[in-house]
Amino acid sequence: NLVRGLNVQQSQIEKTIKVLKLFEKLEDVEGQVQCAQQLTELAEESDANRIAIVKSEGALALLIALAKQDRENAKLNSVKALAALAKSVENRQIILDQGALNPVTEILLHSDEECQQAGVACVATLFEDEITKKHPTIIGSGIIQALCKMDKDNTNIVAHPNLVKSMALLTKTP
């Protein structure tokens, strides 16, 4: 029964990624957003799902490309998916290597509070371990400056519960 359940989830992951690729070719951003939401839900279910999604050819690149879109819901849902995928330690380095840091940094500076929260949650998850905190893309990414700007600009720090954690993780010396 467990094996059958894993096969069903793997099949659902593969189908969702195929549809995501199709929507990308059709330049259907809303369809891509729906796929990102589906992948987020699947990623939240298990570590095995998170790893399978990241290992699926093209899925991560498509989510990162979606995060670079101008549309707010595209940015928001793709960064939520990246945050869910980053819950697996083994995925974090891959996510950073694929170039996710720049769009995540951009969403931290977005005017919408929900977008900011998604960005902060993603940063807090991506940088929970010592290895990713030393990732070369951090230097020059502007992520620490973005977090500091949020801290300075945001009078309601409670709205961003992971902000302090994110700043501490990135600025703590080993």
Tab-separated table of C-alpha atoms in Angstrom:
chain	number	residue	atom	x	y	z
A	1	ASN	CA	0.000	0.000	0.000
A	2	LEU	CA	2.862	2.358	0.850
A	3	VAL	CA	4.633	1.559	-2.440
A	4	ARG	CA	1.421	2.170	-4.368
A	5	GLY	CA	0.989	5.514	-2.581
A	6	LEU	CA	4.539	6.559	-3.483
A	7	ASN	CA	3.965	5.581	-7.112
A	8	VAL	CA	0.769	7.639	-7.216
A	9	GLN	CA	2.586	10.677	-5.819
A	10	GLN	CA	5.493	10.214	-8.237
A	11	SER	CA	3.014	9.982	-11.086
A	12	GLN	CA	1.266	13.160	-9.892
A	13	ILE	CA	4.613	14.964	-9.689
A	14	GLU	CA	5.547	13.881	-13.219
A	15	LYS	CA	2.152	14.924	-14.613
A	16	THR	CA	2.287	18.316	-12.905
A	17	ILE	CA	5.780	18.992	-14.234
A	18	LYS	CA	4.729	17.989	-17.775
A	19	VAL	CA	1.786	20.394	-17.566
A	20	LEU	CA	4.072	23.115	-16.161
A	21	LYS	CA	6.397	22.668	-19.162
A	22	LEU	CA	3.436	22.853	-21.532
A	23	PHE	CA	2.113	26.046	-19.922
A	24	GLU	CA	5.610	27.537	-20.120
A	25	LYS	CA	5.772	26.808	-23.865
A	26	LEU	CA	2.324	28.338	-24.288
A	27	GLU	CA	3.427	31.348	-22.217
A	28	ASP	CA	0.419	30.764	-19.962
A	29	VAL	CA	1.591	32.312	-16.692
A	30	GLU	CA	-1.656	31.578	-14.836
A	31	GLY	CA	-1.379	27.898	-15.775
A	32	GLN	CA	2.204	27.896	-14.524
A	33	VAL	CA	1.057	29.466	-11.259
A	34	GLN	CA	-1.494	26.691	-10.773
A	35	CYS	CA	1.221	24.097	-11.372
A	36	ALA	CA	3.494	25.845	-8.856
A	37	GLN	CA	0.668	25.675	-6.303
A	38	GLN	CA	0.226	21.961	-7.016
A	39	LEU	CA	3.977	21.335	-6.669
A	40	THR	CA	3.984	23.247	-3.373
A	41	GLU	CA	1.213	21.000	-2.039
A	42	LEU	CA	3.072	17.875	-3.178
A	43	ALA	CA	6.341	19.164	-1.690
A	44	GLU	CA	4.654	19.813	1.648
A	45	GLU	CA	3.561	16.157	1.821
A	46	SER	CA	6.968	14.491	2.117
A	47	ASP	CA	10.706	14.744	1.831
A	48	ALA	CA	10.604	12.128	-0.934
A	49	ASN	CA	8.289	14.374	-2.965
A	50	ARG	CA	10.551	17.400	-2.439
A	51	ILE	CA	13.582	15.477	-3.647
A	52	ALA	CA	11.692	13.982	-6.614
A	53	ILE	CA	10.519	17.422	-7.757
A	54	VAL	CA	14.008	18.926	-7.615
A	55	LYS	CA	15.478	15.920	-9.429
A	56	SER	CA	12.852	16.152	-12.186
A	57	GLU	CA	14.422	17.609	-15.288
A	58	GLY	CA	13.502	21.237	-15.778
A	59	ALA	CA	11.118	21.648	-12.835
A	60	LEU	CA	13.380	23.815	-10.709
A	61	ALA	CA	14.455	25.997	-13.647
A	62	LEU	CA	10.795	26.592	-14.535
A	63	LEU	CA	9.922	27.585	-10.960
A	64	ILE	CA	12.863	29.990	-10.839
A	65	ALA	CA	11.863	31.469	-14.206
A	66	LEU	CA	8.327	31.886	-12.891
A	67	ALA	CA	9.710	33.758	-9.864
A	68	LYS	CA	11.244	36.263	-12.294
A	69	GLN	CA	7.886	37.072	-13.922
A	70	ASP	CA	6.367	40.518	-13.424
A	71	ARG	CA	3.084	39.152	-12.110
A	72	GLU	CA	2.747	39.190	-8.338
A	73	ASN	CA	0.958	35.825	-8.094
A	74	ALA	CA	3.697	34.208	-10.223
A	75	LYS	CA	6.427	35.511	-7.916
A	76	LEU	CA	4.493	34.588	-4.790
A	77	ASN	CA	3.585	31.031	-5.741
A	78	SER	CA	6.941	30.138	-7.219
A	79	VAL	CA	8.798	31.377	-4.128
A	80	LYS	CA	6.380	29.423	-1.928
A	81	ALA	CA	7.226	26.333	-3.985
A	82	LEU	CA	10.960	27.013	-3.622
A	83	ALA	CA	10.549	27.400	0.145
A	84	ALA	CA	8.693	24.075	0.344
A	85	LEU	CA	11.377	22.356	-1.745
A	86	ALA	CA	14.126	23.836	0.447
A	87	LYS	CA	12.758	21.991	3.477
A	88	SER	CA	14.865	19.074	2.246
A	89	VAL	CA	18.467	19.730	3.221
A	90	GLU	CA	19.707	17.928	0.116
A	91	ASN	CA	17.752	20.347	-2.127
A	92	ARG	CA	19.067	23.614	-0.723
A	93	GLN	CA	22.427	23.644	-2.479
A	94	ILE	CA	20.786	22.657	-5.775
A	95	ILE	CA	18.197	25.433	-5.469
A	96	LEU	CA	20.921	28.008	-4.870
A	97	ASP	CA	23.120	26.604	-7.665
A	98	GLN	CA	20.197	26.975	-10.086
A	99	GLY	CA	19.971	30.715	-9.417
A	100	ALA	CA	17.025	31.072	-7.045
A	101	LEU	CA	18.646	33.669	-4.816
A	102	ASN	CA	18.143	36.695	-7.092
A	103	PRO	CA	14.367	36.295	-7.530
A	104	VAL	CA	14.014	35.498	-3.821
A	105	THR	CA	15.950	38.679	-2.982
A	106	GLU	CA	13.683	40.674	-5.306
A	107	ILE	CA	10.518	39.411	-3.641
A	108	LEU	CA	11.842	40.543	-0.256
A	109	LEU	CA	11.646	44.107	-1.559
A	110	HIS	CA	8.163	43.690	-3.075
A	111	SER	CA	5.504	46.061	-1.772
A	112	ASP	CA	3.059	43.226	-1.000
A	113	GLU	CA	3.398	41.853	2.533
A	114	GLU	CA	2.404	38.311	1.523
A	115	CYS	CA	5.187	38.289	-1.087
A	116	GLN	CA	7.646	39.533	1.523
A	117	GLN	CA	6.554	36.807	3.954
A	118	ALA	CA	7.049	34.132	1.290
A	119	GLY	CA	10.523	35.499	0.554
A	120	VAL	CA	11.528	35.603	4.194
A	121	ALA	CA	10.241	32.060	4.757
A	122	CYS	CA	12.226	30.889	1.747
A	123	VAL	CA	15.416	32.559	2.996
A	124	ALA	CA	14.945	31.153	6.490
A	125	THR	CA	14.594	27.652	5.063
A	126	LEU	CA	17.375	27.912	2.472
A	127	PHE	CA	19.970	29.038	4.985
A	128	GLU	CA	19.243	26.793	7.961
A	129	ASP	CA	22.508	24.869	7.597
A	130	GLU	CA	26.165	25.881	7.578
A	131	ILE	CA	26.829	24.706	4.009
A	132	THR	CA	24.267	26.909	2.283
A	133	LYS	CA	25.210	29.938	4.396
A	134	LYS	CA	28.613	29.789	2.674
A	135	HIS	CA	27.141	29.585	-0.835
A	136	PRO	CA	29.035	31.903	-3.224
A	137	THR	CA	25.860	33.503	-4.591
A	138	ILE	CA	25.199	35.224	-1.254
A	139	ILE	CA	28.000	37.700	-1.880
A	140	GLY	CA	26.704	40.297	-4.284
A	141	SER	CA	23.116	39.034	-4.179
A	142	GLY	CA	21.920	41.879	-1.992
A	143	ILE	CA	19.985	39.483	0.214
A	144	ILE	CA	21.419	40.728	3.512
A	145	GLN	CA	20.801	44.327	2.468
A	146	ALA	CA	17.217	43.430	1.480
A	147	LEU	CA	16.599	41.809	4.864
A	148	CYS	CA	18.075	44.837	6.643
A	149	LYS	CA	15.903	47.181	4.561
A	150	MET	CA	12.828	45.145	5.496
A	151	ASP	CA	13.824	45.315	9.158
A	152	LYS	CA	14.310	49.096	8.939
A	153	ASP	CA	11.141	49.756	6.921
A	154	ASN	CA	8.868	47.350	8.745
A	155	THR	CA	7.404	48.717	11.942
A	156	ASN	CA	5.450	45.482	12.509
A	157	ILE	CA	8.190	42.859	12.823
A	158	VAL	CA	5.536	40.346	13.936
A	159	ALA	CA	4.258	40.339	10.346
A	160	HIS	CA	7.532	38.684	9.341
A	161	PRO	CA	8.275	36.119	12.065
A	162	ASN	CA	11.164	34.605	10.108
A	163	LEU	CA	12.891	37.938	9.407
A	164	VAL	CA	15.011	37.939	12.556
A	165	LYS	CA	15.809	34.255	12.072
A	166	SER	CA	16.859	34.859	8.455
A	167	MET	CA	19.103	37.770	9.387
A	168	ALA	CA	20.671	35.811	12.222
A	169	LEU	CA	21.306	32.778	10.018
A	170	LEU	CA	22.992	34.798	7.297
A	171	THR	CA	25.101	37.042	9.507
A	172	LYS	CA	26.211	34.513	12.125
A	173	THR	CA	29.836	33.543	11.790
A	174	PRO	CA	30.657	29.847	12.259
